Amino acid sequence: MNGDLMLATACEVAEKIGARAVVSFVEPAPVLAKVPDIPIIRVQELQLDVLKDLTMHDILEVSERHMLDAAVHLYLRRNLETGLVVGVFPYAVILYDIEEGKNFINLKDFSDIVPREVLHSALTLALEIAVEGREGRAIGTAFIIGDPEEIFRHSHQAILNPYQGQPGTLRDIKNRDNWESVKEFAQLDGVFVIDKTGEVRAAGRYLDVTGRGISLPGGLGGRHRATASITHEIPVIGITVSESGGMVRIFRDGNCKISIRSDIRLRSDG
């Protein structure tokens, strides 16, 4: 069955069941214009050739993992928490529950340190930075969220703090109008410090941590090690954006708790 037919089938199914979105792992086609009220999610860089030698069971497992990645993006970037999505692959059409993505990144697991709405905003912003980059290039950064005075005691200012003296309304990370300035400052060396109310207290700050007792997977650099270390030393949450690969990770207690792909592209057609 070719890609156009699979897409057409997926769109028909989506309309019949009232799906929240169609997640497309095949090339786009004009048929998508027939469902203007249903967003179409593009998934890029999926290496379908790898699936040729897999069993059908393995193929379905890979497909479900990709659907989970898409559901996470729907939850974070579209605020969709419930409902079904229809995934379309060159070899299958699958129904997937958005709750799976919501549960995968259960932000309540971090609420004893950071309020859910603050973590949700910071994580969504980090994901946008990973997806968009800045001025045509990928960038890496980190957000440390918790008691700012405690974080300041374990860090130092490497550059003039651009948030020093700014009114709270311009520092509130929960307000999307403030995200563009954060994205600009994300190009600077150092990390952002965010307090528990969601106010950015500093940018361009270096963490003074040793890294002792921290064990991270290979390939993660100094930013990730420093972020993991400070979450090990004090009760804070760290979010990193990887310059290479664009992964977004959440750290707590010295460990990476969640990893989110950034090569999912949300785009509505119609």
One Martini backbone bead per residue (centre of mass of N, CA, C, O) as a GRO file, in nm:
protein
  270
    1MET     BB    1   0.095   0.037   0.025
    2ASN     BB    2   0.087   0.356  -0.028
    3GLY     BB    3   0.123   0.660   0.111
    4ASP     BB    4  -0.140   0.797   0.013
    5LEU     BB    5  -0.332   0.573   0.110
    6MET     BB    6  -0.252   0.577   0.406
    7LEU     BB    7  -0.333   0.870   0.455
    8ALA     BB    8  -0.626   0.846   0.374
    9THR     BB    9  -0.699   0.637   0.587
   10ALA     BB   10  -0.614   0.798   0.838
   11CYS     BB   11  -0.809   1.038   0.791
   12GLU     BB   12  -1.070   0.877   0.802
   13VAL     BB   13  -1.034   0.767   1.084
   14ALA     BB   14  -1.005   1.040   1.231
   15GLU     BB   15  -1.290   1.142   1.164
   16LYS     BB   16  -1.458   0.905   1.286
   17ILE     BB   17  -1.312   0.930   1.593
   18GLY     BB   18  -1.206   1.217   1.670
   19ALA     BB   19  -0.923   1.296   1.640
   20ARG     BB   20  -0.653   1.510   1.733
   21ALA     BB   21  -0.453   1.353   1.525
   22VAL     BB   22  -0.201   1.318   1.271
   23VAL     BB   23   0.070   1.088   1.233
   24SER     BB   24   0.338   1.135   1.003
   25PHE     BB   25   0.567   0.882   0.833
   26VAL     BB   26   0.506   1.018   0.559
   27GLU     BB   27   0.460   1.163   0.286
   28PRO     BB   28   0.306   1.419   0.170
   29ALA     BB   29  -0.037   1.506   0.074
   30PRO     BB   30  -0.327   1.648  -0.057
   31VAL     BB   31  -0.530   1.489   0.132
   32LEU     BB   32  -0.489   1.663   0.397
   33ALA     BB   33  -0.697   1.895   0.317
   34LYS     BB   34  -0.957   1.721   0.421
   35VAL     BB   35  -0.844   1.788   0.739
   36PRO     BB   36  -0.842   2.094   0.879
   37ASP     BB   37  -0.911   2.013   1.201
   38ILE     BB   38  -0.651   1.825   1.175
   39PRO     BB   39  -0.355   1.779   1.281
   40ILE     BB   40  -0.026   1.750   1.138
   41ILE     BB   41   0.242   1.533   1.199
   42ARG     BB   42   0.579   1.557   1.160
   43VAL     BB   43   0.831   1.303   1.100
   44GLN     BB   44   1.167   1.316   1.119
   45GLU     BB   45   1.433   1.100   1.060
   46LEU     BB   46   1.313   0.833   0.973
   47GLN     BB   47   1.455   0.503   0.946
   48LEU     BB   48   1.299   0.279   0.747
   49ASP     BB   49   1.523   0.080   0.648
   50VAL     BB   50   1.564  -0.063   0.927
   51LEU     BB   51   1.280  -0.228   0.910
   52LYS     BB   52   1.316  -0.456   0.695
   53ASP     BB   53   1.460  -0.684   0.908
   54LEU     BB   54   1.213  -0.695   1.077
   55THR     BB   55   0.978  -0.786   1.265
   56MET     BB   56   0.657  -0.716   1.332
   57HIS     BB   57   0.697  -0.680   1.633
   58ASP     BB   58   0.935  -0.476   1.611
   59ILE     BB   59   0.790  -0.266   1.439
   60LEU     BB   60   0.569  -0.201   1.649
   61GLU     BB   61   0.761  -0.104   1.869
   62VAL     BB   62   0.883   0.130   1.710
   63SER     BB   63   0.617   0.273   1.649
   64GLU     BB   64   0.534   0.324   1.946
   65ARG     BB   65   0.776   0.501   2.014
   66HIS     BB   66   0.710   0.725   1.807
   67MET     BB   67   0.429   0.785   1.923
   68LEU     BB   68   0.526   0.876   2.198
   69ASP     BB   69   0.687   1.119   2.101
   70ALA     BB   70   0.441   1.263   1.978
   71ALA     BB   71   0.267   1.275   2.238
   72VAL     BB   72   0.459   1.456   2.395
   73HIS     BB   73   0.433   1.700   2.203
   74LEU     BB   74   0.132   1.737   2.231
   75TYR     BB   75   0.132   1.792   2.532
   76LEU     BB   76   0.339   2.032   2.538
   77ARG     BB   77   0.265   2.212   2.258
   78ARG     BB   78  -0.079   2.157   2.267
   79ASN     BB   79  -0.223   2.063   2.534
   80LEU     BB   80  -0.265   1.749   2.503
   81GLU     BB   81  -0.414   1.491   2.726
   82THR     BB   82  -0.645   1.370   2.542
   83GLY     BB   83  -0.694   1.107   2.331
   84LEU     BB   84  -0.663   1.036   1.990
   85VAL     BB   85  -0.428   0.906   1.755
   86VAL     BB   86  -0.306   0.884   1.415
   87GLY     BB   87  -0.086   0.655   1.277
   88VAL     BB   88   0.134   0.673   0.981
   89PHE     BB   89   0.269   0.421   0.787
   90PRO     BB   90   0.385   0.230   0.525
   91TYR     BB   91   0.259  -0.045   0.707
   92ALA     BB   92   0.064   0.136   0.905
   93VAL     BB   93  -0.222   0.184   1.129
   94ILE     BB   94  -0.243   0.371   1.438
   95LEU     BB   95  -0.361   0.381   1.762
   96TYR     BB   96  -0.329   0.654   2.010
   97ASP     BB   97  -0.275   0.753   2.342
   98ILE     BB   98  -0.198   1.050   2.492
   99GLU     BB   99  -0.158   0.945   2.785
  100GLU     BB  100   0.118   0.817   2.734
  101GLY     BB  101   0.274   1.085   2.716
  102LYS     BB  102   0.187   1.208   2.985
  103ASN     BB  103   0.296   0.971   3.165
  104PHE     BB  104   0.595   0.977   3.078
  105ILE     BB  105   0.581   1.303   3.180
  106ASN     BB  106   0.528   1.315   3.491
  107LEU     BB  107   0.526   1.615   3.664
  108LYS     BB  108   0.454   1.515   3.956
  109ASP     BB  109   0.745   1.392   4.018
  110PHE     BB  110   0.847   1.722   4.067
  111SER     BB  111   0.649   1.892   4.268
  112ASP     BB  112   0.833   1.905   4.534
  113ILE     BB  113   1.014   2.135   4.376
  114VAL     BB  114   0.825   2.193   4.114
  115PRO     BB  115   0.587   2.327   3.963
  116ARG     BB  116   0.415   2.216   3.699
  117GLU     BB  117   0.386   2.486   3.530
  118VAL     BB  118   0.688   2.552   3.528
  119LEU     BB  119   0.798   2.291   3.400
  120HIS     BB  120   0.630   2.299   3.147
  121SER     BB  121   0.741   2.566   3.035
  122ALA     BB  122   1.045   2.494   3.034
  123LEU     BB  123   1.021   2.239   2.857
  124THR     BB  124   0.887   2.369   2.609
  125LEU     BB  125   1.109   2.575   2.558
  126ALA     BB  126   1.341   2.373   2.523
  127LEU     BB  127   1.212   2.236   2.277
  128GLU     BB  128   1.214   2.484   2.093
  129ILE     BB  129   1.519   2.524   2.094
  130ALA     BB  130   1.584   2.244   1.973
  131VAL     BB  131   1.418   2.283   1.708
  132GLU     BB  132   1.510   2.586   1.612
  133GLY     BB  133   1.719   2.738   1.739
  134ARG     BB  134   1.961   2.991   1.606
  135GLU     BB  135   2.028   3.133   1.325
  136GLY     BB  136   2.055   2.829   1.188
  137ARG     BB  137   2.146   2.699   1.471
  138ALA     BB  138   2.249   2.502   1.706
  139ILE     BB  139   2.170   2.483   2.060
  140GLY     BB  140   2.286   2.501   2.400
  141THR     BB  141   2.134   2.438   2.728
  142ALA     BB  142   2.021   2.543   3.070
  143PHE     BB  143   1.796   2.462   3.347
  144ILE     BB  144   1.762   2.584   3.683
  145ILE     BB  145   1.525   2.467   3.934
  146GLY     BB  146   1.463   2.670   4.230
  147ASP     BB  147   1.647   2.785   4.474
  148PRO     BB  148   1.835   3.058   4.402
  149GLU     BB  149   2.028   3.085   4.646
  150GLU     BB  150   2.134   2.797   4.627
  151ILE     BB  151   2.237   2.815   4.338
  152PHE     BB  152   2.433   3.056   4.382
  153ARG     BB  153   2.619   2.891   4.584
  154HIS     BB  154   2.676   2.689   4.308
  155SER     BB  155   2.765   2.965   4.157
  156HIS     BB  156   2.855   3.188   3.877
  157GLN     BB  157   2.908   3.484   3.713
  158ALA     BB  158   3.026   3.526   3.375
  159ILE     BB  159   2.822   3.754   3.320
  160LEU     BB  160   2.611   3.982   3.269
  161ASN     BB  161   2.302   4.001   3.399
  162PRO     BB  162   2.015   4.043   3.201
  163TYR     BB  163   1.800   4.022   3.466
  164GLN     BB  164   1.895   4.252   3.614
  165GLY     BB  165   1.626   4.462   3.718
  166GLN     BB  166   1.393   4.315   3.610
  167PRO     BB  167   1.082   4.270   3.580
  168GLY     BB  168   0.877   4.008   3.651
  169THR     BB  169   0.709   4.013   3.382
  170LEU     BB  170   0.990   3.960   3.204
  171ARG     BB  171   1.065   3.672   3.374
  172ASP     BB  172   0.823   3.498   3.301
  173ILE     BB  173   0.804   3.168   3.179
  174LYS     BB  174   0.482   3.144   3.154
  175ASN     BB  175   0.531   3.370   2.942
  176ARG     BB  176   0.560   3.364   2.601
  177ASP     BB  177   0.657   3.663   2.553
  178ASN     BB  178   0.952   3.580   2.695
  179TRP     BB  179   1.097   3.366   2.503
  180GLU     BB  180   1.275   3.525   2.304
  181SER     BB  181   1.486   3.622   2.509
  182VAL     BB  182   1.574   3.343   2.599
  183LYS     BB  183   1.673   3.249   2.321
  184GLU     BB  184   1.894   3.458   2.300
  185PHE     BB  185   2.046   3.382   2.578
  186ALA     BB  186   2.107   3.078   2.494
  187GLN     BB  187   2.382   3.160   2.340
  188LEU     BB  188   2.507   3.168   2.598
  189ASP     BB  189   2.696   3.100   2.839
  190GLY     BB  190   2.555   2.890   3.046
  191VAL     BB  191   2.286   2.927   3.278
  192PHE     BB  192   1.968   2.908   3.402
  193VAL     BB  193   1.777   3.073   3.660
  194ILE     BB  194   1.489   2.934   3.831
  195ASP     BB  195   1.223   2.978   4.009
  196LYS     BB  196   0.923   2.856   4.159
  197THR     BB  197   0.749   3.086   3.993
  198GLY     BB  198   0.917   3.135   3.699
  199GLU     BB  199   1.161   3.317   3.742
  200VAL     BB  200   1.422   3.469   3.589
  201ARG     BB  201   1.733   3.534   3.758
  202ALA     BB  202   1.940   3.404   3.539
  203ALA     BB  203   2.219   3.434   3.309
  204GLY     BB  204   2.527   3.313   3.255
  205ARG     BB  205   2.582   3.061   3.450
  206TYR     BB  206   2.811   2.890   3.659
  207LEU     BB  207   2.885   2.575   3.777
  208ASP     BB  208   2.996   2.465   4.113
  209VAL     BB  209   3.099   2.147   4.043
  210THR     BB  210   3.239   1.814   4.049
  211GLY     BB  211   3.093   1.519   3.965
  212ARG     BB  212   3.075   1.339   4.193
  213GLY     BB  213   2.886   1.044   4.160
  214ILE     BB  214   2.853   1.061   3.846
  215SER     BB  215   2.650   0.875   3.598
  216LEU     BB  216   2.681   0.879   3.248
  217PRO     BB  217   2.629   0.856   2.943
  218GLY     BB  218   2.770   0.847   2.663
  219GLY     BB  219   2.817   1.181   2.508
  220LEU     BB  220   2.802   1.356   2.759
  221GLY     BB  221   2.874   1.661   2.867
  222GLY     BB  222   2.938   1.922   3.079
  223ARG     BB  223   2.648   2.026   3.107
  224HIS     BB  224   2.526   1.756   3.206
  225ARG     BB  225   2.711   1.710   3.447
  226ALA     BB  226   2.649   1.972   3.598
  227THR     BB  227   2.345   1.927   3.620
  228ALA     BB  228   2.353   1.659   3.768
  229SER     BB  229   2.522   1.759   4.011
  230ILE     BB  230   2.327   1.977   4.129
  231THR     BB  231   2.091   1.765   4.170
  232HIS     BB  232   2.267   1.608   4.384
  233GLU     BB  233   2.332   1.848   4.596
  234ILE     BB  234   2.046   1.975   4.529
  235PRO     BB  235   1.693   2.060   4.524
  236VAL     BB  236   1.677   2.028   4.183
  237ILE     BB  237   1.598   2.108   3.845
  238GLY     BB  238   1.712   1.984   3.525
  239ILE     BB  239   1.751   2.131   3.192
  240THR     BB  240   1.851   2.008   2.873
  241VAL     BB  241   2.019   2.115   2.569
  242SER     BB  242   2.136   1.964   2.290
  243GLU     BB  243   2.342   2.052   2.034
  244SER     BB  244   2.379   1.747   1.985
  245GLY     BB  245   2.065   1.615   1.869
  246GLY     BB  246   1.838   1.777   2.053
  247MET     BB  247   1.809   1.683   2.332
  248VAL     BB  248   1.584   1.652   2.609
  249ARG     BB  249   1.655   1.683   2.963
  250ILE     BB  250   1.582   1.542   3.289
  251PHE     BB  251   1.696   1.627   3.618
  252ARG     BB  252   1.743   1.413   3.918
  253ASP     BB  253   1.945   1.315   4.162
  254GLY     BB  254   2.180   1.282   3.926
  255ASN     BB  255   1.957   1.201   3.706
  256CYS     BB  256   1.817   1.085   3.416
  257LYS     BB  257   1.465   1.073   3.369
  258ILE     BB  258   1.430   1.231   3.083
  259SER     BB  259   1.387   1.183   2.721
  260ILE     BB  260   1.361   1.411   2.432
  261ARG     BB  261   1.281   1.450   2.126
  262SER     BB  262   1.328   1.707   1.848
  263ASP     BB  263   1.241   1.565   1.552
  264ILE     BB  264   0.960   1.683   1.595
  265ARG     BB  265   0.702   1.809   1.379
  266LEU     BB  266   0.469   2.065   1.404
  267ARG     BB  267   0.197   2.054   1.157
  268SER     BB  268  -0.054   2.223   0.992
  269ASP     BB  269  -0.307   2.119   0.763
  270GLY     BB  270  -0.563   2.279   0.517
   0.00000   0.00000   0.00000
